[in-house]
XYZ file of N, CA and C in Angstrom:
669
model
N 0.847 -1.190 0.000
C 0.000 0.000 0.000
C 0.887 1.245 0.000
N 0.607 2.194 -0.915
C 1.427 3.394 -1.011
C 1.181 4.283 0.195
N 2.130 5.214 0.413
C 1.989 6.109 1.561
C 0.769 7.007 1.406
N 0.460 7.399 0.143
C -0.694 8.269 -0.081
C -1.996 7.543 0.223
N -2.130 6.311 -0.282
C -3.349 5.557 -0.015
C -3.440 5.181 1.452
N -2.286 4.947 2.079
C -2.269 4.630 3.503
C -2.791 5.806 4.314
N -2.332 7.013 3.976
C -2.785 8.205 4.694
C -4.270 8.439 4.476
N -4.737 8.218 3.242
C -6.154 8.405 2.952
C -7.013 7.415 3.736
N -6.575 6.164 3.759
C -7.324 5.153 4.492
C -7.321 5.445 5.985
N -6.190 5.926 6.497
C -6.102 6.267 7.911
C -7.095 7.363 8.258
N -7.244 8.355 7.370
C -8.200 9.433 7.587
C -9.622 8.902 7.616
N -9.918 7.946 6.733
C -11.258 7.362 6.688
C -11.561 6.594 7.977
N -10.592 5.842 8.457
C -10.778 5.101 9.703
C -10.989 6.072 10.865
N -10.194 7.139 10.885
C -10.302 8.124 11.964
C -11.671 8.776 11.983
N -12.212 9.085 10.807
C -13.521 9.720 10.719
C -14.600 8.856 11.360
N -14.470 7.542 11.196
C -15.466 6.624 11.727
C -15.360 6.506 13.244
N -14.132 6.387 13.760
C -13.964 6.006 15.157
C -13.707 7.148 16.125
N -13.143 8.250 15.664
C -12.767 9.289 16.610
C -13.965 9.991 17.235
N -15.131 9.908 16.584
C -16.326 10.509 17.196
C -16.763 9.730 18.430
N -16.296 8.483 18.570
C -16.689 7.654 19.708
C -15.743 7.789 20.894
N -14.554 8.326 20.677
C -13.580 8.402 21.756
C -14.097 9.313 22.871
N -13.789 8.942 24.104
C -14.264 9.703 25.257
C -13.445 10.975 25.450
N -14.009 11.905 26.217
C -13.390 13.217 26.367
C -12.049 13.205 27.050
N -11.740 12.168 27.845
C -10.460 12.164 28.553
C -9.339 11.517 27.749
N -9.603 11.181 26.474
C -8.566 10.631 25.598
C -7.981 11.748 24.734
N -6.666 11.975 24.841
C -6.040 13.108 24.165
C -4.988 12.714 23.133
N -4.620 11.453 23.049
C -3.490 11.071 22.218
C -3.809 10.883 20.751
N -3.009 11.489 19.878
C -3.039 11.237 18.444
C -4.423 11.446 17.842
N -5.041 12.573 18.196
C -6.334 12.918 17.623
C -6.285 14.338 17.094
N -6.997 14.620 15.990
C -7.018 15.982 15.449
C -7.525 16.975 16.487
N -6.794 18.077 16.632
C -7.211 19.110 17.563
C -6.885 18.823 19.013
N -6.124 17.742 19.264
C -5.751 17.401 20.640
C -4.250 17.162 20.694
N -3.645 17.456 21.839
C -2.198 17.341 21.946
C -1.806 17.118 23.410
N -0.530 16.844 23.677
C -0.098 16.590 25.057
C -0.347 17.764 25.999
N -0.221 18.999 25.505
C -0.453 20.168 26.364
C -1.881 20.198 26.887
N -2.830 19.773 26.058
C -4.216 19.751 26.482
C -4.430 18.702 27.566
N -3.746 17.573 27.443
C -3.841 16.540 28.475
C -3.274 17.060 29.796
N -2.132 17.737 29.734
C -1.540 18.313 30.950
C -2.443 19.380 31.562
N -3.057 20.185 30.713
C -3.966 21.223 31.213
C -5.157 20.596 31.937
N -5.680 19.492 31.379
C -6.821 18.828 32.002
C -6.434 18.252 33.362
N -5.248 17.662 33.430
C -4.776 17.120 34.703
C -4.560 18.234 35.721
N -3.943 19.329 35.285
C -3.673 20.455 36.180
C -4.975 21.054 36.700
N -5.961 21.201 35.820
C -7.240 21.766 36.238
C -7.902 20.884 37.292
N -7.793 19.574 37.127
C -8.427 18.650 38.065
C -7.797 18.752 39.449
N -6.473 18.724 39.509
C -5.818 18.712 40.821
C -5.870 20.064 41.511
N -6.062 21.143 40.740
C -6.091 22.471 41.341
C -7.492 22.923 41.728
N -8.513 22.391 41.073
C -9.852 22.936 41.287
C -10.857 21.935 41.828
N -10.529 20.652 41.826
C -11.485 19.657 42.288
C -10.945 18.950 43.528
N -11.863 18.410 44.299
C -11.457 17.735 45.535
C -10.980 16.323 45.228
N -9.814 16.262 44.622
C -9.155 14.979 44.387
C -7.887 14.958 45.235
N -7.679 13.860 45.921
C -6.616 13.778 46.909
C -5.542 12.747 46.583
N -5.852 11.851 45.647
C -4.936 10.763 45.317
C -4.834 10.621 43.808
N -3.638 10.341 43.327
C -3.386 10.215 41.898
C -2.846 8.822 41.598
N -3.458 8.173 40.622
C -2.929 6.933 40.064
C -2.229 7.285 38.763
N -0.917 7.183 38.765
C -0.089 7.473 37.586
C 0.301 6.131 36.984
N -0.190 5.836 35.777
C -0.045 4.488 35.220
C 0.636 4.498 33.861
N 1.383 3.452 33.603
C 2.071 3.271 32.328
C 2.025 1.787 31.972
N 1.666 1.488 30.726
C 1.590 0.095 30.287
C 2.910 -0.367 29.692
N 3.294 -1.560 30.025
C 4.555 -2.122 29.560
C 4.418 -2.631 28.124
N 5.297 -2.135 27.229
C 5.373 -2.616 25.843
C 4.006 -2.646 25.160
N 3.227 -1.579 25.350
C 1.865 -1.599 24.828
C 1.811 -1.778 23.314
N 2.564 -0.972 22.564
C 2.435 -0.999 21.108
C 2.884 -2.328 20.498
N 3.629 -3.122 21.260
C 4.022 -4.444 20.794
C 3.052 -5.531 21.239
N 2.004 -5.141 21.965
C 1.147 -6.143 22.603
C -0.309 -6.094 22.171
N -0.660 -5.200 21.236
C -2.052 -5.099 20.788
C -2.467 -6.403 20.108
N -3.567 -6.962 20.556
C -4.068 -8.244 20.049
C -4.800 -8.022 18.720
N -4.237 -8.548 17.616
C -4.819 -8.335 16.294
C -6.220 -8.912 16.183
N -6.399 -10.134 16.653
C -7.695 -10.804 16.489
C -8.792 -10.056 17.231
N -8.499 -9.633 18.459
C -9.517 -8.921 19.231
C -9.843 -7.586 18.576
N -8.822 -6.870 18.104
C -9.042 -5.581 17.463
C -9.915 -5.748 16.225
N -9.656 -6.781 15.429
C -10.440 -7.011 14.214
C -11.902 -7.297 14.536
N -12.158 -7.947 15.664
C -13.533 -8.287 16.028
C -14.345 -7.052 16.408
N -13.676 -5.954 16.743
C -14.391 -4.752 17.149
C -14.735 -3.855 15.965
N -14.313 -4.214 14.760
C -14.487 -3.359 13.585
C -15.491 -4.010 12.648
N -16.647 -3.370 12.454
C -17.749 -3.977 11.705
C -17.676 -3.704 10.204
N -17.175 -2.546 9.805
C -17.156 -2.173 8.393
C -16.157 -3.058 7.640
N -16.612 -3.870 6.675
C -15.698 -4.798 5.991
C -14.606 -4.104 5.191
N -14.881 -2.932 4.657
C -13.852 -2.218 3.886
C -12.738 -1.732 4.810
N -13.135 -1.168 5.947
C -12.132 -0.706 6.904
C -11.373 -1.886 7.486
N -12.092 -2.969 7.763
C -11.447 -4.155 8.322
C -10.402 -4.706 7.365
N -10.696 -4.703 6.078
C -9.726 -5.195 5.083
C -8.457 -4.348 5.109
N -8.617 -3.028 5.176
C -7.454 -2.143 5.212
C -6.618 -2.382 6.471
N -7.312 -2.498 7.593
C -6.600 -2.685 8.857
C -5.856 -4.010 8.858
N -6.458 -5.056 8.307
C -5.771 -6.347 8.246
C -4.505 -6.265 7.394
N -4.558 -5.451 6.330
C -3.360 -5.260 5.514
C -2.243 -4.628 6.332
N -2.590 -3.633 7.135
C -1.575 -2.987 7.982
C -1.028 -3.961 9.022
N -1.944 -4.696 9.642
C -1.504 -5.594 10.704
C -0.616 -6.707 10.163
N -0.842 -7.126 8.931
C -0.019 -8.178 8.333
C 1.373 -7.684 7.975
N 1.587 -6.377 8.076
C 2.911 -5.830 7.738
C 3.980 -6.351 8.673
N 3.577 -6.829 9.862
C 4.557 -7.382 10.802
C 5.340 -6.310 11.513
N 6.391 -6.735 12.216
C 7.247 -5.821 12.954
C 8.696 -6.053 12.548
N 9.531 -5.062 12.823
C 10.944 -5.186 12.510
C 11.723 -5.551 13.759
N 12.524 -6.595 13.665
C 13.406 -7.005 14.752
C 14.803 -7.186 14.174
N 15.748 -6.354 14.647
C 17.126 -6.380 14.148
C 17.169 -6.202 12.638
N 16.268 -5.328 12.134
C 16.264 -5.024 10.713
C 15.555 -6.042 9.848
N 14.971 -7.073 10.432
C 14.286 -8.110 9.669
C 12.800 -8.127 10.010
N 11.962 -8.336 8.980
C 10.523 -8.397 9.177
C 10.137 -9.710 9.848
N 9.292 -9.599 10.879
C 8.816 -10.774 11.597
C 7.293 -10.759 11.609
N 6.676 -11.899 11.215
C 5.229 -12.020 11.301
C 4.820 -12.141 12.764
N 3.692 -11.508 13.127
C 3.234 -11.563 14.503
C 1.735 -11.365 14.562
N 1.114 -11.912 15.610
C -0.322 -11.712 15.797
C -0.597 -10.650 16.849
N 0.452 -9.932 17.247
C 0.305 -8.879 18.250
C 1.113 -7.665 17.813
N 0.725 -6.500 18.305
C 1.468 -5.277 18.030
C 0.917 -4.521 16.837
N 1.216 -3.217 16.794
C 0.808 -2.379 15.676
C 2.012 -2.105 14.792
N 1.787 -1.919 13.478
C 2.913 -1.786 12.541
C 3.779 -0.573 12.825
N 5.084 -0.794 12.933
C 6.012 0.279 13.249
C 6.150 1.246 12.081
N 6.062 2.539 12.387
C 6.253 3.557 11.372
C 5.020 3.857 10.542
N 3.938 3.115 10.715
C 2.723 3.343 9.937
C 1.895 4.445 10.577
N 1.333 5.322 9.745
C 0.520 6.404 10.269
C -0.727 5.920 10.977
N -1.162 4.717 10.634
C -2.366 4.164 11.236
C -2.116 3.619 12.639
N -0.863 3.369 12.992
C -0.548 2.676 14.241
C -1.113 3.380 15.482
N -0.915 4.690 15.658
C -1.491 5.349 16.841
C -3.012 5.283 16.873
N -3.659 5.375 15.715
C -5.117 5.307 15.672
C -5.605 3.922 16.080
N -4.942 2.869 15.584
C -5.322 1.517 15.985
C -5.150 1.339 17.487
N -4.083 1.902 18.023
C -3.859 1.822 19.465
C -4.972 2.536 20.223
N -5.410 3.687 19.719
C -6.495 4.414 20.370
C -7.807 3.627 20.325
N -8.078 2.986 19.197
C -9.287 2.166 19.090
C -9.235 1.034 20.115
N -8.096 0.374 20.193
C -7.921 -0.737 21.137
C -8.127 -0.263 22.577
N -7.471 0.842 22.939
C -7.570 1.342 24.309
C -8.953 1.913 24.616
N -9.620 2.426 23.619
C -10.984 2.923 23.831
C -11.875 1.803 24.360
N -11.754 0.637 23.762
C -12.620 -0.479 24.146
C -12.161 -1.183 25.413
N -10.855 -1.427 25.530
C -10.422 -2.244 26.670
C -10.180 -1.428 27.932
N -9.971 -0.116 27.774
C -9.611 0.709 28.936
C -10.613 1.834 29.193
N -10.778 2.736 28.220
C -11.564 3.949 28.457
C -13.013 3.645 28.841
N -13.660 2.766 28.081
C -15.057 2.466 28.372
C -15.212 1.802 29.734
N -14.237 0.961 30.116
C -14.305 0.310 31.420
C -14.043 1.295 32.557
N -13.123 2.230 32.356
C -12.900 3.267 33.370
C -14.173 4.090 33.558
N -14.791 4.471 32.456
C -16.019 5.262 32.511
C -17.118 4.491 33.241
N -17.236 3.213 32.938
C -18.242 2.372 33.588
C -17.953 2.226 35.080
N -16.690 1.953 35.423
C -16.301 1.779 36.825
C -16.552 3.057 37.619
N -16.222 4.174 37.024
C -16.399 5.467 37.693
C -17.861 5.705 38.043
N -18.761 5.299 37.162
C -20.176 5.516 37.416
C -20.800 4.516 38.369
N -20.255 3.303 38.413
C -20.909 2.231 39.174
C -20.244 1.906 40.513
N -18.942 2.101 40.620
C -18.238 1.613 41.797
C -17.559 2.687 42.636
N -17.238 3.810 42.034
C -16.488 4.836 42.762
C -17.309 5.415 43.903
N -16.646 5.633 45.048
C -17.315 6.227 46.192
C -17.166 7.732 46.261
N -16.296 8.294 45.424
C -16.061 9.737 45.407
C -15.748 10.205 43.999
N -15.253 11.426 43.900
C -14.940 12.011 42.602
C -13.766 11.286 41.948
N -13.870 11.067 40.617
C -12.809 10.419 39.844
C -12.640 11.176 38.536
N -11.406 11.561 38.216
C -11.090 12.247 36.961
C -10.003 11.446 36.239
N -10.194 11.201 34.938
C -9.213 10.445 34.158
C -8.665 11.297 33.022
N -7.389 11.104 32.705
C -6.736 11.750 31.566
C -5.818 10.712 30.926
N -6.021 10.446 29.622
C -5.155 9.480 28.922
C -4.533 10.122 27.694
N -3.227 9.900 27.526
C -2.530 10.274 26.295
C -1.803 9.034 25.801
N -2.317 8.452 24.718
C -1.780 7.186 24.194
C -1.823 6.130 25.295
N -0.692 5.484 25.592
C -0.711 4.417 26.596
C -0.326 4.922 27.988
N -0.165 6.212 28.153
C 0.090 6.795 29.474
C -1.205 7.432 29.984
N -1.534 7.187 31.232
C -2.743 7.801 31.763
C -2.613 8.046 33.255
N -3.349 9.051 33.711
C -3.424 9.365 35.142
C -4.889 9.437 35.519
N -5.161 9.088 36.779
C -6.509 9.202 37.319
C -6.428 9.890 38.676
N -7.315 10.830 38.902
C -7.373 11.564 40.164
C -8.586 11.083 40.953
N -8.381 10.855 42.242
C -9.433 10.301 43.088
C -9.630 11.144 44.344
N -10.866 11.251 44.754
C -11.152 11.841 46.053
C -10.804 10.871 47.174
N -10.982 9.588 46.907
C -10.810 8.553 47.919
C -9.600 7.676 47.631
N -8.768 7.459 48.646
C -7.634 6.547 48.500
C -8.108 5.133 48.228
N -9.212 4.731 48.866
C -9.744 3.381 48.642
C -10.129 3.178 47.191
N -10.725 4.203 46.565
C -11.069 4.107 45.141
C -9.811 3.965 44.292
N -8.780 4.740 44.602
C -7.537 4.686 43.834
C -6.908 3.299 43.911
N -6.886 2.716 45.104
C -6.289 1.402 45.269
C -7.125 0.324 44.588
N -8.448 0.444 44.688
C -9.307 -0.546 44.022
C -9.165 -0.458 42.511
N -9.084 0.762 41.985
C -8.916 0.932 40.543
C -7.594 0.340 40.061
N -6.531 0.516 40.836
C -5.243 -0.054 40.461
C -5.346 -1.574 40.323
N -5.975 -2.217 41.280
C -6.134 -3.666 41.219
C -7.033 -4.070 40.062
N -8.102 -3.291 39.838
C -9.007 -3.592 38.738
C -8.317 -3.453 37.388
N -7.479 -2.433 37.250
C -6.753 -2.233 35.993
C -5.792 -3.380 35.716
N -5.109 -3.833 36.744
C -4.188 -4.956 36.560
C -4.920 -6.176 36.018
N -6.079 -6.475 36.595
C -6.847 -7.635 36.169
C -7.383 -7.434 34.756
N -7.919 -6.255 34.470
C -8.483 -5.974 33.146
C -7.423 -6.080 32.061
N -6.288 -5.450 32.265
C -5.236 -5.469 31.250
C -4.658 -6.868 31.069
N -4.527 -7.621 32.161
C -3.981 -8.971 32.071
C -4.835 -9.857 31.177
N -6.141 -9.608 31.150
C -7.028 -10.422 30.317
C -6.791 -10.182 28.830
N -6.050 -9.130 28.491
C -5.701 -8.843 27.099
C -4.192 -8.976 26.856
N -3.513 -9.646 27.771
C -2.075 -9.856 27.607
C -1.243 -8.627 27.865
N -1.779 -7.649 28.605
C -1.072 -6.405 28.885
C -0.723 -6.326 30.364
N 0.293 -5.522 30.675
C 0.718 -5.346 32.061
C 1.026 -3.878 32.338
N 0.782 -3.463 33.562
C 1.250 -2.156 33.991
C 2.740 -2.228 34.297
N 3.454 -1.162 33.998
C 4.878 -1.089 34.294
C 5.035 -0.828 35.789
N 5.567 -1.808 36.517
C 5.634 -1.701 37.971
C 6.472 -0.514 38.436
N 7.536 -0.223 37.699
C 8.409 0.869 38.113
C 7.868 2.253 37.798
N 6.820 2.329 36.964
C 6.292 3.630 36.548
C 4.838 3.838 36.950
N 4.261 2.907 37.672
C 2.857 2.994 38.065
C 2.755 3.063 39.578
N 2.045 4.059 40.086
C 1.943 4.206 41.533
C 0.740 5.063 41.918
N 0.320 4.925 43.162
C -0.723 5.766 43.749
C -0.050 6.675 44.765
N -0.236 7.990 44.613
C 0.386 8.942 45.525
C -0.655 9.960 45.997
N -0.422 10.528 47.179
C -1.282 11.585 47.691
C -0.890 12.890 47.001
N -1.858 13.513 46.340
C -1.534 14.700 45.553
C -2.818 15.440 45.218
N -2.803 16.767 45.342
C -3.969 17.567 45.008
C -3.985 18.851 45.821
N -4.305 19.957 45.180
C -4.262 21.254 45.859
C -5.286 21.346 46.974
N -6.399 20.624 46.849
C -7.468 20.717 47.836
C -7.542 19.493 48.738
N -6.486 18.687 48.758
C -6.509 17.522 49.644
C -6.508 18.005 51.092
N -7.156 17.257 51.998
C -7.315 17.713 53.387
C -6.009 18.074 54.080
N -4.947 17.286 53.870
C -3.696 17.562 54.567
C -3.101 18.894 54.136
N -3.271 19.239 52.849
C -2.729 20.515 52.365
C -3.573 21.685 52.858
N -4.910 21.496 52.821
C -5.797 22.569 53.264
C -5.614 22.845 54.752
N -5.521 21.779 55.563
C -5.347 21.978 56.995
C -3.989 22.584 57.302
N -2.958 22.210 56.524
C -1.636 22.784 56.719
C -1.605 24.257 56.395
N -2.305 24.643 55.305
C -2.344 26.047 54.911
C -3.087 26.868 55.950
N -4.159 26.291 56.525
C -4.944 27.017 57.529
C -4.137 27.269 58.793
N -3.191 26.377 59.096
C -2.387 26.543 60.298
C -1.110 27.332 60.049
N -0.940 27.786 58.791
C 0.244 28.560 58.449
C 1.388 27.718 57.939
N 1.203 26.410 57.851
C 2.235 25.513 57.331
C 1.663 24.779 56.130
N 2.069 25.170 54.885
C 1.498 24.570 53.682
C 1.966 23.149 53.437
N 2.923 22.680 54.207
C 3.441 21.343 53.955
C 2.503 20.286 54.523
N 2.276 19.180 53.793
C 1.445 18.120 54.335
C 2.169 17.435 55.472
N 1.426 16.837 56.438
C 2.074 16.127 57.524
C 2.823 14.921 57.010
N 3.909 14.521 57.694
C 4.667 13.367 57.227
C 3.823 12.115 57.303
N 4.074 11.190 56.388
C 3.324 9.942 56.348
C 4.285 8.791 56.269
N 3.999 7.739 57.006
C 4.847 6.548 56.963
C 4.438 5.613 55.857
N 3.297 5.904 55.188
C 2.811 5.009 54.137
C 3.567 5.277 52.851
N 4.021 4.226 52.223
C 4.695 4.356 50.933
C 3.665 4.289 49.827
N 3.980 4.828 48.628
C 3.024 4.781 47.538
C 2.657 3.340 47.196
N 1.401 3.130 46.812
C 0.978 1.830 46.317
C 1.452 1.683 44.884
N 2.090 0.584 44.559
C 2.616 0.384 43.219
C 1.858 -0.711 42.507
N 2.185 -0.870 41.219
C 1.493 -1.856 40.402
C 1.823 -3.272 40.810
N 2.796 -3.466 41.662
C 3.192 -4.803 42.031
C 2.348 -5.432 43.105
N 1.401 -4.672 43.699
C 0.589 -5.216 44.790
C -0.319 -6.318 44.324
N -0.680 -7.279 45.204
C -1.520 -8.395 44.803
C -2.982 -8.023 44.747
N -3.786 -8.888 44.125
C -5.224 -8.765 44.205
C -5.871 -8.342 42.914
N -7.213 -8.476 42.852
C -7.997 -8.052 41.698
C -9.259 -7.401 42.196
N -9.853 -6.550 41.364
C -11.132 -5.928 41.701
C -11.866 -5.608 40.422
N -13.174 -5.241 40.580
C -14.123 -5.330 39.469
C -14.032 -4.403 38.300
N -12.976 -4.416 37.515
C -12.961 -3.716 36.224
C -12.975 -4.724 35.091
N -12.648 -5.981 35.392
C -12.523 -6.991 34.331
C -13.878 -7.463 33.857
């Protein structure tokens, strides 16, 4: 497929699917950029009563997208044919093409869009559902490609979401990066900061609790 036809097909796919993406998804979409994602996160922590942040990163995401599952989510046969052509392009390892049933094609303009479609279904919709059905307090999400942060009013919600995400992603062969994923106390209106400011000391009180990381055991209801 030529680069021109590839770009045209990518635009057609984007027209179909980008109208479905949720508002907290900012990666690789027309009119959206990393600065907007940062602005959304900053607005949440400065103006809303969120006290805990789940900062998450997926390990080797672009190499782990399940081709078969992605194809099952696409109903239009013309678009599906184009996407299958891209997925069959394989990946490059040490300069050699390797056939694979996972991952998005390296260097292809369609690759970020396919990743967004995949994450829309396996992650964004489930976060939105969990937030409405299980959260005990305010929850704000911001995603840029495979990096995402969530702000929580409740520490219990943040910890439950972390466990739920681990279980949900594992069902699709994905993992959170243990060294880059954690739950931390953070937010301009968190009680410890507000009480400290009222007493003339803006610093939060010391805590013996360490951040919760992706390595903790357990599962909870996002899967």
